Backbone as numpy.savetxt, mean C-alpha at the origin, in Angstrom:
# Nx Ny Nz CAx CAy CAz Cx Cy Cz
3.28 -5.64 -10.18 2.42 -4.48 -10.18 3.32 -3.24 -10.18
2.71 -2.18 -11.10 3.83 -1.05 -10.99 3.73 -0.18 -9.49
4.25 0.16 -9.26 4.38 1.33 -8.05 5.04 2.55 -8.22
4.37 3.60 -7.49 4.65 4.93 -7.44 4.78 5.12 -6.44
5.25 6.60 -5.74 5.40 7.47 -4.77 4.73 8.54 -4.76
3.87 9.16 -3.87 3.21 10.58 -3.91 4.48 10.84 -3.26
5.11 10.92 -2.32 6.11 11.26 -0.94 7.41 10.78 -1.73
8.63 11.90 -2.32 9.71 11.87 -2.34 10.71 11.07 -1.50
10.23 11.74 -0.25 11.20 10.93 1.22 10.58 9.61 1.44
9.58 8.90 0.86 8.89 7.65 1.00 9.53 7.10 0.14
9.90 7.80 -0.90 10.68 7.03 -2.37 12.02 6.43 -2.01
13.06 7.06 -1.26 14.10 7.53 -1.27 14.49 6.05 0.29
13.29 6.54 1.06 13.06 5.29 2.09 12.76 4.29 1.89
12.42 3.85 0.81 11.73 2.30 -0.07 13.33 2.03 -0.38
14.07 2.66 -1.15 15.32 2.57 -1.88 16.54 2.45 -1.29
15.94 2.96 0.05 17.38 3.20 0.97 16.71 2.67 2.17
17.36 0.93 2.54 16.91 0.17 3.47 17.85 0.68 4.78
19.01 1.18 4.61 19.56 1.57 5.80 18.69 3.14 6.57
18.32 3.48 5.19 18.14 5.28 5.73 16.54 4.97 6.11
15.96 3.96 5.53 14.82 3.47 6.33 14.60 2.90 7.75
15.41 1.68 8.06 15.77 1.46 9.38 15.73 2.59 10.34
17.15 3.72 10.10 17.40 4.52 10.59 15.86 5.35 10.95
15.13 6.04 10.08 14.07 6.67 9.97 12.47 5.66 10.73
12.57 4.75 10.54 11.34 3.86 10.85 11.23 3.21 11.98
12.44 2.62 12.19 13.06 1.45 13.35 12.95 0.06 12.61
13.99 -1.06 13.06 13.71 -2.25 12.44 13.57 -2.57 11.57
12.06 -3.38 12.86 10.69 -3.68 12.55 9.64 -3.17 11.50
9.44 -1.29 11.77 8.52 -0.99 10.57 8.90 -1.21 8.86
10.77 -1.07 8.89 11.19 -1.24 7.74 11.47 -2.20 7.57
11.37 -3.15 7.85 11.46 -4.77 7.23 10.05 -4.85 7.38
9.36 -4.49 7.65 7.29 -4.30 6.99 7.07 -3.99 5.92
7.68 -2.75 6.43 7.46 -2.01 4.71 8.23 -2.21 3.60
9.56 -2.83 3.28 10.19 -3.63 2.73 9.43 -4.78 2.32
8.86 -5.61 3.23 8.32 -6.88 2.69 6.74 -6.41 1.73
5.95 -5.53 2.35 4.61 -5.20 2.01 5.03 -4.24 0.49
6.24 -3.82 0.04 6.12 -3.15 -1.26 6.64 -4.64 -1.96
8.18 -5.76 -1.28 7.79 -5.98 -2.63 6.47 -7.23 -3.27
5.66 -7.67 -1.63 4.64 -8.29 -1.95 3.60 -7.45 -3.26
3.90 -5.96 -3.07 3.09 -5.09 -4.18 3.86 -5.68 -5.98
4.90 -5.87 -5.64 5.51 -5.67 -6.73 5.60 -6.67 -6.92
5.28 -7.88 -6.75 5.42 -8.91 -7.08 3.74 -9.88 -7.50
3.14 -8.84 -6.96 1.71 -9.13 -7.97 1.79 -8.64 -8.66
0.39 -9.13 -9.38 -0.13 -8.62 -11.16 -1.30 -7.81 -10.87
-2.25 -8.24 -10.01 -2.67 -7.21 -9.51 -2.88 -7.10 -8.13
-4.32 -6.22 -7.39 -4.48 -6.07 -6.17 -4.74 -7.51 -5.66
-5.46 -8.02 -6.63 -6.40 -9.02 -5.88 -4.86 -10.51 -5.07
-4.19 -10.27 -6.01 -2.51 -11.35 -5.60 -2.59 -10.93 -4.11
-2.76 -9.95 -3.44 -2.27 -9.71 -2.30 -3.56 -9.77 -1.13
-4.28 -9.21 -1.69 -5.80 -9.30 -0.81 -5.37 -10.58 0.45
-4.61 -12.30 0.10 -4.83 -12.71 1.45 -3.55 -13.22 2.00
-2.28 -12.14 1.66 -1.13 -12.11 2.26 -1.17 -11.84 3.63
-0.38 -11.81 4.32 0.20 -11.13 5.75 0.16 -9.86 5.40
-0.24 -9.19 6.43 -0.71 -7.28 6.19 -1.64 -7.26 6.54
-2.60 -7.86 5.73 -4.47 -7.58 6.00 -4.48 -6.66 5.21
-4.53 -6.56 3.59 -4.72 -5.63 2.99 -6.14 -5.11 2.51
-6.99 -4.15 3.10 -8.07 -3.64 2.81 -8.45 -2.61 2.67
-9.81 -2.01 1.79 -9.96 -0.76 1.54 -10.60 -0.20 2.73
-10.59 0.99 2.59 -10.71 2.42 3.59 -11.69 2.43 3.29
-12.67 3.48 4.10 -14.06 4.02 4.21 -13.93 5.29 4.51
-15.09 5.81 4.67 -15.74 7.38 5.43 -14.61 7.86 3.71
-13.84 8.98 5.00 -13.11 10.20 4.46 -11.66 9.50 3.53
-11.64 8.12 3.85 -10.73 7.15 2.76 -10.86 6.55 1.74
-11.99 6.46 1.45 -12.75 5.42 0.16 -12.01 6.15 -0.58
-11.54 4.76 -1.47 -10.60 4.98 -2.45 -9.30 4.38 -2.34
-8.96 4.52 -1.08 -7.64 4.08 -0.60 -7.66 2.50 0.15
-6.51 2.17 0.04 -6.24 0.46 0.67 -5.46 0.93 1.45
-5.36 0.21 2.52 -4.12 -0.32 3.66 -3.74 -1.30 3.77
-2.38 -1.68 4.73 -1.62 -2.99 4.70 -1.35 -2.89 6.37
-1.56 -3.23 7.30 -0.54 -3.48 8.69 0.70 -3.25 8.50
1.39 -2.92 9.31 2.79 -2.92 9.57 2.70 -3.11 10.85
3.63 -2.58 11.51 3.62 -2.68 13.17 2.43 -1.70 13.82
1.99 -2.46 14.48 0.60 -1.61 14.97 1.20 -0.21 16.10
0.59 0.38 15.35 -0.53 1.19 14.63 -0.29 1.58 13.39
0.39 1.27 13.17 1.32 1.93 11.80 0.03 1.41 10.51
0.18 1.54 9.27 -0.42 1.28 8.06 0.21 2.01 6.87
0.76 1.03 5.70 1.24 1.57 5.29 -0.54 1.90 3.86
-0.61 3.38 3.33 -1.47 3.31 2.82 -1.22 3.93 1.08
-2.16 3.64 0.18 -1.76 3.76 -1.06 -3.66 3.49 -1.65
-3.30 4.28 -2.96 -4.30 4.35 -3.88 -3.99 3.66 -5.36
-4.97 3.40 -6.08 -4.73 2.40 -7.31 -4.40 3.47 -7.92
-3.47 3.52 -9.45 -3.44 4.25 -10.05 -4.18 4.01 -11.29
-5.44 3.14 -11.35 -6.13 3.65 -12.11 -7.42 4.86 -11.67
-7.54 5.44 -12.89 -8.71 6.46 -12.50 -9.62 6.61 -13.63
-10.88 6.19 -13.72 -11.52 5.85 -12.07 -11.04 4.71 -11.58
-11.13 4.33 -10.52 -10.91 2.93 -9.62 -12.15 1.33 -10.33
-11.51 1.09 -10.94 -12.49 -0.13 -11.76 -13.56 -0.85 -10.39
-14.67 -0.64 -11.06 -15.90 -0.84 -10.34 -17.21 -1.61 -11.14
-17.86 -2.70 -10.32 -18.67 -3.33 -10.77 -20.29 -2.65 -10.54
-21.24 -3.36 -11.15 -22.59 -2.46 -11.00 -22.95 -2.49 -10.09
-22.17 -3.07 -8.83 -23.21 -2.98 -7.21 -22.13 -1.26 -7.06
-21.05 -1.16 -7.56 -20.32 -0.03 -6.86 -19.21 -0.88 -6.09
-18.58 -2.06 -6.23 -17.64 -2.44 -5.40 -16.69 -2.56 -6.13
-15.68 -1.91 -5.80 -14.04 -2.18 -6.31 -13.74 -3.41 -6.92
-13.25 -3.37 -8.09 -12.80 -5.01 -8.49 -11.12 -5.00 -8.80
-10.26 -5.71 -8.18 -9.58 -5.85 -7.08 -8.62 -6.23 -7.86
-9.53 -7.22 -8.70 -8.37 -8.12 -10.13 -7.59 -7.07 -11.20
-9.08 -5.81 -11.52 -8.39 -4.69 -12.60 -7.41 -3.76 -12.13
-6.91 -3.72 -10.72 -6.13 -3.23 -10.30 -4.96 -3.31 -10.61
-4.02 -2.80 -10.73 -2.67 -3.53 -11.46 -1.24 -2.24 -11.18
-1.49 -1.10 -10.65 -0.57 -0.09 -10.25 -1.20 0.20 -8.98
-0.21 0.90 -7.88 -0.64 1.64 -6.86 0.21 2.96 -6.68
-0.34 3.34 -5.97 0.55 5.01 -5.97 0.72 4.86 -3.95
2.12 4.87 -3.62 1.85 4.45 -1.91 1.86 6.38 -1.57
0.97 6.44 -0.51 0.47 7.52 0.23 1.53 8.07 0.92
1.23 6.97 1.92 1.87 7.41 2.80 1.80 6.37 4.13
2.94 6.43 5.12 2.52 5.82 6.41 2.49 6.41 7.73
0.89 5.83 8.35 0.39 6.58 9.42 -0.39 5.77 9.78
-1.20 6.35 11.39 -1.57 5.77 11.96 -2.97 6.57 11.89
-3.89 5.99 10.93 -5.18 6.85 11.03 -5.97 6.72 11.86
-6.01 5.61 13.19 -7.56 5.24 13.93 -7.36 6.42 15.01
């Protein structure tokens, strides 16, 4: 699956596992290390849907967006880069036409 960066310093931290450690601790960066290249190593969303992470879509003020676990509370979060977001006639995301993500960002939204 292709991947993007909205976040420069997210880019730079994907790329740079030491300057990630340093910046994250560990734990979050061997998460987030494993959870991009589980991204990148599907074809699409749906490959990952029942990995380790718990990868699921957002609601309320997030619809649109997926999350993955990392170290709790953490989440690492990201949007498809298709637009619109491929959707069936009930209105539910279809998961398979997914095939790029754009990662957000990581935070702890609850």
């Amino acid at each position: 699956m292709e991947i993007s960066f909205r976040d420069k310093k997210l880019e730079k931290l994907a790329n740079d596992y030491k300057k990630c450690q340093k910046e994250f601790g560990q734990l979050r960066a061997k998460l987030f290390n494993r959870r991009l290249l589980d991204l990148h190593n599907a074809q699409t969303l749906e490959d990952v849907r029942n990995l380790p992470g718990h990868y699921h879509e957002l609601k309320d003020n997030r619809k649109g967006q997926w999350a993955c676990d990392l170290d709790q509370p953490y989440r690492l979060v990201f949007e498809p880069q298709e637009n619109p977001i491929p959707t069936d006639k009930s209105g539910k995301y279809i998961w398979l036409e997914i095939k790029g993500v754009e990662i957000i960002e990581i935070t702890d939204y609850h």
